[in-house]
Structures are given as C-alpha cells and as structure tokens.
Coordinates of C-alpha atoms and ligand atoms in Angstrom, one line a residue:
X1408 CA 0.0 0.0 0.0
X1409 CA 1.4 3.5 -0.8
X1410 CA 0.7 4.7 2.8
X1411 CA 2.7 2.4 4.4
X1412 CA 5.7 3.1 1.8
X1413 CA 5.6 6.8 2.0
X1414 CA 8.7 8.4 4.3
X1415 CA 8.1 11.5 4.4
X1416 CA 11.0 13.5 5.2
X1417 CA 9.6 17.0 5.2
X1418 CA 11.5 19.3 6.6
X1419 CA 13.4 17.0 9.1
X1420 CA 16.8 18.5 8.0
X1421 CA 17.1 21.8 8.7
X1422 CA 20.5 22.3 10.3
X1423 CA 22.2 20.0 7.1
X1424 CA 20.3 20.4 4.7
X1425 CA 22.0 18.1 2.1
X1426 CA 23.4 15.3 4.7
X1427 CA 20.5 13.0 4.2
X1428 CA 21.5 10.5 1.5
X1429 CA 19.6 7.3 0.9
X1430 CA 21.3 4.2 1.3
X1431 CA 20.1 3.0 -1.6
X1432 CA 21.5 6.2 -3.8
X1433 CA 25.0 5.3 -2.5
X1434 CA 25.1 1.7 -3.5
X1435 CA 23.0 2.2 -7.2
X1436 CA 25.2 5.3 -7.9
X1437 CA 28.2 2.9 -8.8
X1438 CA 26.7 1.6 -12.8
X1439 CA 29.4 1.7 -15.3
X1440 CA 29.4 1.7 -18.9
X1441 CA 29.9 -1.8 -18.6
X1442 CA 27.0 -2.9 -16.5
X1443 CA 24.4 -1.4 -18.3
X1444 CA 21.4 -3.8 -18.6
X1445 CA 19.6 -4.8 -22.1
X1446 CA 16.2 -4.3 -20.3
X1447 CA 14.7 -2.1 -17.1
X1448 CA 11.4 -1.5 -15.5
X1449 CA 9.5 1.1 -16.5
X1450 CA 5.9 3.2 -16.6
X1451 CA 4.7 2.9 -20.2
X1452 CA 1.1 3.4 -21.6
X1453 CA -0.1 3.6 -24.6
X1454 CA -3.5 5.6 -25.2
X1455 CA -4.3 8.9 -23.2
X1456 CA -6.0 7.7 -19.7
X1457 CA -5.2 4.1 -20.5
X1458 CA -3.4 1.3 -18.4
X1459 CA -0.2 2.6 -16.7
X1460 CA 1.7 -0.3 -16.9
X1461 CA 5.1 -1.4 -15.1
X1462 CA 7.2 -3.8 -17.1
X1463 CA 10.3 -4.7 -18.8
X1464 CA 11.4 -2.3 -21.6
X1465 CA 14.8 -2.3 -23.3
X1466 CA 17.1 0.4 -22.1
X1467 CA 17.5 3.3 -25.0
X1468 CA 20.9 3.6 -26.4
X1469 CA 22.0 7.3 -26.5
X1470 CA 22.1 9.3 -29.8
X1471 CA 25.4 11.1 -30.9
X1472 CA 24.3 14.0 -29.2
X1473 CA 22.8 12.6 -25.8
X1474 CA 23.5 11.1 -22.3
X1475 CA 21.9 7.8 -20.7
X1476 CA 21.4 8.4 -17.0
X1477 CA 20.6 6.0 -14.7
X1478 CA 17.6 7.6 -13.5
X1479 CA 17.7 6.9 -9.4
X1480 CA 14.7 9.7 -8.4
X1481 CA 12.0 11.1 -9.9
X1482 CA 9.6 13.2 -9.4
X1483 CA 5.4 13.4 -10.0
X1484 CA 5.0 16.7 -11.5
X1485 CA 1.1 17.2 -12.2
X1486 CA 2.6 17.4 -16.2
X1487 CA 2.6 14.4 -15.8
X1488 CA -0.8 13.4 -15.1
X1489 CA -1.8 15.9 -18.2
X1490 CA 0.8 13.9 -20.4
X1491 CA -0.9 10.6 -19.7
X1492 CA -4.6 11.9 -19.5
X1493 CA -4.1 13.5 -23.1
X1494 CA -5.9 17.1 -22.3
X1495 CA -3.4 19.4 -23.8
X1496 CA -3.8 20.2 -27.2
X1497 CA -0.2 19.4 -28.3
X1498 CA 0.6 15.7 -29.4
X1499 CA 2.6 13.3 -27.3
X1500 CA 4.8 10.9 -28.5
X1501 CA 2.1 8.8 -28.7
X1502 CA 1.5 10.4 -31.7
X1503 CA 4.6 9.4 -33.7
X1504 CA 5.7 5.9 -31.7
X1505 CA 2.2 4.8 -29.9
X1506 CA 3.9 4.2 -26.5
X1507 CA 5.2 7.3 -23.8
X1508 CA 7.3 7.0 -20.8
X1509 CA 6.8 9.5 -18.4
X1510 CA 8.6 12.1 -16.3
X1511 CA 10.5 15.2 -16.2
X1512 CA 12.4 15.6 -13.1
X1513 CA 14.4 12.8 -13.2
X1514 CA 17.9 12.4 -11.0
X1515 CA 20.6 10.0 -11.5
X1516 CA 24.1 9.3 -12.9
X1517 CA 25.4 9.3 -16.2
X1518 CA 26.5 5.9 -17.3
X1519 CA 26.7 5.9 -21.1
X1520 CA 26.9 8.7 -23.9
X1521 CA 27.4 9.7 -27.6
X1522 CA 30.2 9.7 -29.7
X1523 CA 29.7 14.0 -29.9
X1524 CA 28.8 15.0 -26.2
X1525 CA 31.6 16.7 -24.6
X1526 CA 32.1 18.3 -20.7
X1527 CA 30.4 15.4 -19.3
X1528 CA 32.1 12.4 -17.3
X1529 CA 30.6 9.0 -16.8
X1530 CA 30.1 9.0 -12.9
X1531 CA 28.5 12.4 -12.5
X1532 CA 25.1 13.5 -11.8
X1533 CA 22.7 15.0 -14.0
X1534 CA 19.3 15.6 -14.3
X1535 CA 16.7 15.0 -16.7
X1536 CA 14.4 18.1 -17.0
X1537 CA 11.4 19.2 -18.8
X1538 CA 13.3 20.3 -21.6
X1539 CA 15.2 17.8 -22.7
X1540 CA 16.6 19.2 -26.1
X1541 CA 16.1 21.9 -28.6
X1542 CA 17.8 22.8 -31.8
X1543 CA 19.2 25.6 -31.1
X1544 CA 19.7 27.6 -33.6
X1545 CA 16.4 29.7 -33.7
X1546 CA 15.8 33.2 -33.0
X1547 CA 14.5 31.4 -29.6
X1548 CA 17.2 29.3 -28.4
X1549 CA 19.6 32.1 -29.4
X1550 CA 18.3 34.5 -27.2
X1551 CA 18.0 31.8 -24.2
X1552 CA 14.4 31.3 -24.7
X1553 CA 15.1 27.7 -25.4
X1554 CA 11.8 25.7 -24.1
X1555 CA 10.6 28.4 -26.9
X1556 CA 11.9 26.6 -29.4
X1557 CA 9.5 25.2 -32.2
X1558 CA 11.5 22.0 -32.3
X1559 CA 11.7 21.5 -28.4
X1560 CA 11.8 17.9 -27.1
X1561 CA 10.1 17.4 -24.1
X1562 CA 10.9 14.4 -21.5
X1563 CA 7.5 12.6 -20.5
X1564 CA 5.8 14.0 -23.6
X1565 CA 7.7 13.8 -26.8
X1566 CA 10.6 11.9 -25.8
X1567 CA 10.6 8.6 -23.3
X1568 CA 11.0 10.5 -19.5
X1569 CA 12.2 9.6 -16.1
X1570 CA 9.5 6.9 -14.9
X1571 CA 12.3 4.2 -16.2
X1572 CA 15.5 3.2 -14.6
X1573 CA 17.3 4.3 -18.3
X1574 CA 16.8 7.8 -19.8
X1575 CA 18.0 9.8 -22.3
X1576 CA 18.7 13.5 -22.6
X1577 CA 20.4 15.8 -24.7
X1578 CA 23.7 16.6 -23.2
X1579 CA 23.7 20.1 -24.1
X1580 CA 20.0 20.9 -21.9
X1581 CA 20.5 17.7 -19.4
X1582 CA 21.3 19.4 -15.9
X1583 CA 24.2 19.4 -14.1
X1584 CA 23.9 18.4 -10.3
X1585 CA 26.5 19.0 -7.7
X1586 CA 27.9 15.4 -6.4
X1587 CA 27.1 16.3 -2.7
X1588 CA 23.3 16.4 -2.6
X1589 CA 20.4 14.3 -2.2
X1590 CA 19.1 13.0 -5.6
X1591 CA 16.1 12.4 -4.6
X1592 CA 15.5 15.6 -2.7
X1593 CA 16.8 17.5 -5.8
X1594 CA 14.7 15.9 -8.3
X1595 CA 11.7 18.2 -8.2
X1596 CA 13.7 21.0 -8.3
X1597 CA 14.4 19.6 -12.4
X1598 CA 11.2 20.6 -13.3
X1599 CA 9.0 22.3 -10.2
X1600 CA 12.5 24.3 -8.7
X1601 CA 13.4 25.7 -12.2
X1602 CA 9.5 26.7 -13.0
X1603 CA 9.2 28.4 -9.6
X1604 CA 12.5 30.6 -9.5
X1605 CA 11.9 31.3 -13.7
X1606 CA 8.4 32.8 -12.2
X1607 CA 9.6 34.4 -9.2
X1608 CA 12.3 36.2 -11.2
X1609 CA 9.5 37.1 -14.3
X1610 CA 7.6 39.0 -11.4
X1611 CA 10.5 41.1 -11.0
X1612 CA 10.0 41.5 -7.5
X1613 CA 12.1 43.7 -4.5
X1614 CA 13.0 42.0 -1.3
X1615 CA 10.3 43.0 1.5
X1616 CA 7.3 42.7 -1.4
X1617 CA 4.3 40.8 -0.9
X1618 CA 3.8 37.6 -3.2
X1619 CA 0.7 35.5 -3.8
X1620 CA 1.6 31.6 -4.2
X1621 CA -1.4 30.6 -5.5
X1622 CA -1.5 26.7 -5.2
X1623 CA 0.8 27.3 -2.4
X1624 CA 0.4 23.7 -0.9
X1625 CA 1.2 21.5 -4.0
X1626 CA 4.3 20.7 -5.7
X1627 CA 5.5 23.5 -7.6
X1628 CA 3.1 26.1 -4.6
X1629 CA 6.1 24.6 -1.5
X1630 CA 9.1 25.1 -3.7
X1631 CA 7.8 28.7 -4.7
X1632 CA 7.4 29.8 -0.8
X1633 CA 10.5 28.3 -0.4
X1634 CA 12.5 30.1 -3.3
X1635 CA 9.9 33.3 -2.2
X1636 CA 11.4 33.3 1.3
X1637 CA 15.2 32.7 -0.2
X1638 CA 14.9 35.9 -2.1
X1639 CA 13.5 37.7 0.6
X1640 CA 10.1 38.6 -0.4
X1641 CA 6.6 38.3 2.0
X1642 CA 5.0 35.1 1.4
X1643 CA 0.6 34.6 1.5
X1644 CA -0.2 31.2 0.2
X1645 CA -3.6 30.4 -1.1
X1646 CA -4.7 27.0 -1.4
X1647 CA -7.1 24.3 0.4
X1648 CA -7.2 22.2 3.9
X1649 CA -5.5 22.4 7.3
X1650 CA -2.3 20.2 6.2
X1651 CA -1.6 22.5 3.2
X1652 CA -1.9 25.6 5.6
X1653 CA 0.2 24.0 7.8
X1654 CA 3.0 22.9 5.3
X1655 CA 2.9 26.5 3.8
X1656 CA 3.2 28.2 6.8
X1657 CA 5.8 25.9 8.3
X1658 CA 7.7 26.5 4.8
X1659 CA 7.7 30.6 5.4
X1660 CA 4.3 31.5 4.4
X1661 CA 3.6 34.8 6.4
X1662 CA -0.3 34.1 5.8
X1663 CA -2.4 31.9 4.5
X1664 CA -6.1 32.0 2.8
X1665 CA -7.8 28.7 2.5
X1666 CA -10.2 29.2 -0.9
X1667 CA -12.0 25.9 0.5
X1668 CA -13.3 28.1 3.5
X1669 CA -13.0 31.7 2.5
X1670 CA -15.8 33.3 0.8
X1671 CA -13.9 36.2 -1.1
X1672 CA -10.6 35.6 -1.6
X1673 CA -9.6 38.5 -3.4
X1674 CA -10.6 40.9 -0.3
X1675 CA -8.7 38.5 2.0
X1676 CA -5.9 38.6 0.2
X1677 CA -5.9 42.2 -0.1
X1678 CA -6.7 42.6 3.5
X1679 CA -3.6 40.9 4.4
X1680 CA -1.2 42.5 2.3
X1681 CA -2.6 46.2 2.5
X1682 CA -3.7 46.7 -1.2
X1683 CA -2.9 43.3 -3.0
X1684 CA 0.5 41.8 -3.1
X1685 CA 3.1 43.3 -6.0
X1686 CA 3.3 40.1 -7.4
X1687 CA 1.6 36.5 -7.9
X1688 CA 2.6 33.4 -8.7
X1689 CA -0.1 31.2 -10.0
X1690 CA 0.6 27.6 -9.8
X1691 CA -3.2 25.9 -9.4
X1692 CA -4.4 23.8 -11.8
X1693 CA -8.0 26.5 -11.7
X1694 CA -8.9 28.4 -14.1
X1695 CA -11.1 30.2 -11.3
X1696 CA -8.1 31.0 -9.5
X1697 CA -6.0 32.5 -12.2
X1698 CA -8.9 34.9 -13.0
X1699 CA -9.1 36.0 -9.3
X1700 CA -5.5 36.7 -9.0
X1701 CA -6.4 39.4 -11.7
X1702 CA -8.6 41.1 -8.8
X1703 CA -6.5 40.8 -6.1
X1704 CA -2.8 42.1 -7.7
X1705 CA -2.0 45.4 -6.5
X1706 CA -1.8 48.4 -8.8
X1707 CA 1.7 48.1 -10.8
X1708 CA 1.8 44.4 -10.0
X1709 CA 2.7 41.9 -12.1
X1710 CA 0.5 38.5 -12.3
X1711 CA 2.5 35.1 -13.6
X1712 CA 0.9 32.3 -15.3
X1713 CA 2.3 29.4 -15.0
X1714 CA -0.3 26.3 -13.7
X1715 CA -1.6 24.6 -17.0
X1716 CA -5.4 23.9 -17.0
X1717 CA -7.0 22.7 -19.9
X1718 CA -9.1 24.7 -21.7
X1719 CA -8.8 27.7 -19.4
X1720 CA -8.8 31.4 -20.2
X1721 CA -8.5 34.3 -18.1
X1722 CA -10.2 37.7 -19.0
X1723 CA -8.7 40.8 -17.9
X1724 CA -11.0 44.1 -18.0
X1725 CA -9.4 46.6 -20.2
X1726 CA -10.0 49.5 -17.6
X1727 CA -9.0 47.8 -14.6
X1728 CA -5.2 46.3 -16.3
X1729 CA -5.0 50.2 -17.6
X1730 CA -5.7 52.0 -14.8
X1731 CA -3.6 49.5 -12.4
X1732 CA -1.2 49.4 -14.9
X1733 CA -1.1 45.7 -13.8
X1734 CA 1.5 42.7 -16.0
X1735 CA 0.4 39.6 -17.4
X1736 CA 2.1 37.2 -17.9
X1737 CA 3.0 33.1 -19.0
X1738 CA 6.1 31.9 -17.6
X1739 CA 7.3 28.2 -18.9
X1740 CA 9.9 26.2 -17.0
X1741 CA 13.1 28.3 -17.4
X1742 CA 16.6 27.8 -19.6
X1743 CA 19.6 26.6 -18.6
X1744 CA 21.0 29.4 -17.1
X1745 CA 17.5 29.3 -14.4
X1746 CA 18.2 26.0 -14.3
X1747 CA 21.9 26.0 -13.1
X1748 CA 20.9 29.0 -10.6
X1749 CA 17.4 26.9 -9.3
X1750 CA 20.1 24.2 -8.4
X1751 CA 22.7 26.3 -6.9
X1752 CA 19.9 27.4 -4.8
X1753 CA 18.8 24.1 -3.5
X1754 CA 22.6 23.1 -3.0
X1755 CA 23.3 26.2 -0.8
X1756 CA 20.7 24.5 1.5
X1757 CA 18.2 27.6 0.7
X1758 CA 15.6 25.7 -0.3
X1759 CA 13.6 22.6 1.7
X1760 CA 10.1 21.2 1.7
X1761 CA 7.9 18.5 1.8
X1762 CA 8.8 15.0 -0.3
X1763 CA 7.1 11.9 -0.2
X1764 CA 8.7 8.8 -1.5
X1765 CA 7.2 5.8 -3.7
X1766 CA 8.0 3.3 -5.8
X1767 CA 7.7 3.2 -9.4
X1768 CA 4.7 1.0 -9.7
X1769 CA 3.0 3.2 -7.1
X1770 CA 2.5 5.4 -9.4
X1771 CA -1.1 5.2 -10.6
X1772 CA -1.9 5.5 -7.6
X1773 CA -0.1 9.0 -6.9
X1774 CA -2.3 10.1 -10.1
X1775 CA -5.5 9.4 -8.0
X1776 CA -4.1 11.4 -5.0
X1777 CA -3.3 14.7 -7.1
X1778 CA -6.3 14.5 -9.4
X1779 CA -7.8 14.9 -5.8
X1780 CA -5.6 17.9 -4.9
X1781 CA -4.6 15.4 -1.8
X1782 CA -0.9 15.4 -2.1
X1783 CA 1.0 18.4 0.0
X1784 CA 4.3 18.9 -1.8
X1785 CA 6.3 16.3 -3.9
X1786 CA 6.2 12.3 -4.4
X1787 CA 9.8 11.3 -5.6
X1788 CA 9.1 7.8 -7.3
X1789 CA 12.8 5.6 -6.8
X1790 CA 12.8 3.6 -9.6
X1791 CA 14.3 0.6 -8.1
X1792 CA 11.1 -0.2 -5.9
Ligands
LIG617 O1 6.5 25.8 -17.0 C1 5.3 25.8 -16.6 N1 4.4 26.8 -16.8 C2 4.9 24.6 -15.8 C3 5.9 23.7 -15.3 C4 5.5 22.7 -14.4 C5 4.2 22.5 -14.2 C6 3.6 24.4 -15.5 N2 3.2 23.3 -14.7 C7 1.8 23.2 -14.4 C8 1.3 21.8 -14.3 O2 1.1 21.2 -15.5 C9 0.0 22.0 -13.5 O3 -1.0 22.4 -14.4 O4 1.6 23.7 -13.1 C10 0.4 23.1 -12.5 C11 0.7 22.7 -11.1 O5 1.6 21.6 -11.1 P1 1.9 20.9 -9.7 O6 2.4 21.9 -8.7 O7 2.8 19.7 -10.0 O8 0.4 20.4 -9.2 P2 -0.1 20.0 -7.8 O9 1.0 19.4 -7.0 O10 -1.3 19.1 -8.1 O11 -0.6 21.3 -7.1 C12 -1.7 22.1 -7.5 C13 -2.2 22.8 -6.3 O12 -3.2 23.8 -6.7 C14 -4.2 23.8 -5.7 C15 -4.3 22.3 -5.3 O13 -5.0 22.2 -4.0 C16 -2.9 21.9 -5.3 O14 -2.2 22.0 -4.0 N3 -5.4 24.5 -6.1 C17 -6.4 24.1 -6.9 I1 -6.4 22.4 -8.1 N4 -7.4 24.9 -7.0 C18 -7.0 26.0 -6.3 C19 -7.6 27.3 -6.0 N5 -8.8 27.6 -6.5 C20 -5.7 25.7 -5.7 N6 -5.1 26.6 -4.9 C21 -5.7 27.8 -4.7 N7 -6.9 28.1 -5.2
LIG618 ZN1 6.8 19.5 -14.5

C-alpha cells in the first residue's frame, strides 16, 4: 500500500540540509558503462487515460548527441498526469511511436553517452528536465528562450522521460547536479524548482514585497514559498485544507487564505497584504483562480501564469489592467542558465520542503491522489522499488 511506503522526510533537516542520502542512492550510484542492462522496469502506456503499466522495456541507447542516465529519483510533477490523460492540445509521443514513458524531473548518474557529447564524465550526476533538447539555432534558443523553441523535445511528452531506470537526454539541456546532494531531494527541483524561481524572477519583485503563491500547498506552490522566502520577499499562500496551511506556513508562508473556507478571496488577500500583493505566482491547476489573482494584484503588479489547465482562459478588463497598470504574464519552465541557478539554490541549502517517496509501480496510484488535490508537496518515485 502507498501509505505504508511513503517516508516522508519533510523538513526534518534543517541544520544539514544536504546530509540525508539514501542508502540505496549510495550503492546504485556505482553503474558503469559496462554494466548497463539490455532491459529495465518502467511506466509505459499507450492511449491517453489508459493502463499505466510497469514492465520490462529495453534500455534506450544514447544518440550522438545525448546522455543515458541512470535515473535513481523522480519526481510526479502534475505534467505528468496531463501527459498521460491527453488534455493538452499538443501531441505526445504517442502520436509518432504509440507508446510514452513519463517524467521530467528525473535524478541520476550518467552511465553511457554519444560519440559528440563533450564536458560530461561517466560517474556524474545530471538531471533530466522538462526540456530535454532543442535545436538551437532559432531566433528562440539564441536569445536563451530555449523551451521556446518550435522543435523543443520534451521528457515525459515527446521523448521517453524519467519513470524508467534508463533515460535519455540531450547533453547540451541535461542538468548538471553537484555530487554532494540528495538525488532524490533534488529531483523536483528539475522541473517544479526551475518553473518556480523562472516565475519568481519574471515578477520582477524587490525584497520585503508581498507575493501570492497561489497553489501554495502543492508541488511547484512549496518550492515557490521556499524560493519566495530565499529571495527575501513576503510570502501569502492560497490554497485548500489544514495540512496544506500547515506545510505553507511551516515553509515561510507569512499568511495563508484557504479558498476551500474563504468566501472572497480576493478581499482577503488584499486585507492581508494592505492593497494586494506586487506580485503573484499562480501555480493551481483552476482556471477560477488565475482569474481572481487578476482582482486581487495590487496596482503596478505583475500576475504570472504558470499552472496549465485545460481549456482555461482568463479575462482581464481593459479599464482595470490600464488603470492598475497591472502585468500579465505566462512563464514556462526556465533555460539553462535558471536551471543552473534553481540548483545552486537548493545546494546552498536555501531551499527545503515536503517529499514523499514511492516506488515506481506506485504510481497510478499518486495520479488518483493529485487528481484529488490530496498530495502536499512532492512524491519522488525511486525507480528501483
Ligand atoms: O512551465 C510551466 N508553466 C509549468 C511547469 C511545471 C508545471 C507548469 N506546470 C503546471 C502543471 O502542468 C500543473 O497544471 O503547473 C500546474 C501545477 O503543477 P503541480 O504543482 O505539479 O500540481 P499539484 O501538486 O497538483 O498542485 C496544484 C495545487 O493547486 C491547488 C491544489 O490544491 C494543489 O495544491 N489548487 C487548486 I487544483 N485549485 C485551487 C484554488 N482555487 C488551488 N489553490 C488555490 N486556489
Ligand atoms: Zn513539471
């Protein structure tokens, strides 16, 4: 049962931050070139909302160009749970190959690469992210807007992701992790991390400012108060429930507005921050939430986009954006100079919060928890179990 299995090591290591290594991380962290297996287990399906099934695969070879990791950690990013349900309107790997691995925040060790990647060692850690590749050479990925890029590859969605013990990535976009941290703590800062500070920095905020997390008790709402409280700003969460109040708070929420028990959250959350809070980060998966941020941003503020759900618009009154002279707008995961800084955050120790771990083949079930909005913070799937 996935109860029994979860640790949850929330916050238990404040005063070393990065100390905690699993056992199991420091024995699997030894694969060579020359033990690399001809199959592994991994999460495949093969229609949208279909059977999530855990089996055998063969282990991809790398292209000229990529890395095979040996993926130790990942984590459940609710991407994922859009990737496999199919309600985007962008086609999936399904389209082309009729089978899709999962994941984007994947953690592990490089074992194998191709014949043209250079800088990288076998031994080190890297990190498969979102943005596994991109051709970089458009107006796009010159400028650094690489997940931009009309040719992007993205793990878990176009390309076979981190729910297998084997992945590939790009070596150019794969991230580099620092040897002395905890792979499974770091793994949802791969995808959730990089999204969070990318936002944080679009809102262009000043230490001792007031920021919205809206979402604030999920997986990319705890690593945004985190990385909120790192750069100094005044955190209110919003979100639902006692635990995810208590998890935001305990993570350096100031305040907190639960939208399950609050009747107008927009005055709330203007009550609490004198006027609206500069900026807003909104990471719900509700479209009803996005709008409302619209109300509640102070005058001058700046209100960031970044949860993804389907179908959803927002509709901002022409008068009201003038007068306020308020921003809007998207944010997308982050490049690789975001990424290298989201992980130099977390490696300083900045950054903490709630993780749960599973096993691979727990993983249908994790999809049943955050279609229910029940899971406060991460779960880090080690694919080994
Ligand atoms: O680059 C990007 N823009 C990017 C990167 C990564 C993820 C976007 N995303 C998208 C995901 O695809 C997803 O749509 O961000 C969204 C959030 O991902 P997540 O943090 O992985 O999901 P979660 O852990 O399920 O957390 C969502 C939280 O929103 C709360 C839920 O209670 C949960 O804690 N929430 C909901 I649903 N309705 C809310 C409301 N009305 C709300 N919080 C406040 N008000
Ligand atoms: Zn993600």
């Amino acid at each position: 049962m996935l109860s029994n299995s979860i640790r949850s090591m929330a916050l238990k290591r404040a005063a070393a931050p990065n100390a905690y290594r699993p056992l199991a991380q420091r024995f699997r962290g030894l694969a060579t070139a020359g033990k690399i297996p001809d199959t592994q287990k991994a999460i495949i399906f093969t229609e949208h909302g279909g059977p999530l099934e855990y089996k055998d695969i063969p282990v991809p070879k790398p292209k000229p160009n990529e890395l095979l990791i040996n993926v130790k950690a990942s984590g459940v990013c609710h991407t994922d749970l859009h990737a496999w349900l199919g309600d985007w309107p962008l086609d999936t790997k399904l389209a082309t190959t009729g089978s899709l691995v999962g994941g984007h925040e994947g953690a592990g060790v490089v074992v194998d690469m191709g014949e043209n990647v250079k800088g990288w060692e076998i031994g080190d850690y890297a990190g498969i992210k979102w943005l596994n590749g991109s051709c970089l050479s458009c107006e796009y990925c010159e400028n650094g807007n690489e997940s931009n890029c009309d040719h992007a590859d993205l793990s878990g969605y176009t390309h076979d992701g981190s729910f297998q013990q084997y992945a590939t990535a790009d070596a150019v976009q794969a991230a580099r992790i620092p040897k002395d941290v905890d792979l499974f703590k770091v793994a949802p800062i791969l995808c959730a991390g990089i999204t969070v500070y990318k936002a944080l920095k679009t809102a262009g905020l000043k230490p001792g400012q007031w920021v919205a997390i809206s979402g604030a008790g999920g997986g990319l709402g705890s690593l945004a108060v985190q990385y909120a409280k790192a750069m100094g700003l005044r955190v209110v969460g919003i979100d639902g429930g006692a635990e995810k109040e208590q998890a935001a708070r305990k993570l350096g929420a100031e305040a907190f507005v639960d939208f399950t028990k609050t009747k107008d959250v927009p005055a709330a959350v203007k009550d609490i921050t004198g006027g609206g809070p500069h900026g807003v980060i909104n990471v719900s998966v509700s479209e009803q939430a996005m709008q409302q941020s619209l109300d509640y941003v102070r005058k001058k503020g700046t209100v960031v986009l970044v949860g993804l759900p389907p179908n959803a618009k927002v509709t901002a009154n022409v008068l009201d954006t003038v007068v306020k002279s308020v921003d809007i707008v998207g944010s997308y995961v982050g490049n690789r100079a975001d990424s290298a800084e989201a992980i130099d955050f977390f490696a300083r120790g900045l950054i903490d919060y709630p993780i749960h771990i599973a096993g691979l083949s727990e993983l249908p079930e994790i999809y049943k928890k955050m279609e229910k909005g029940e899971i406060v913070g991460r779960y880090v799937l080690d694919t080994y179990k």
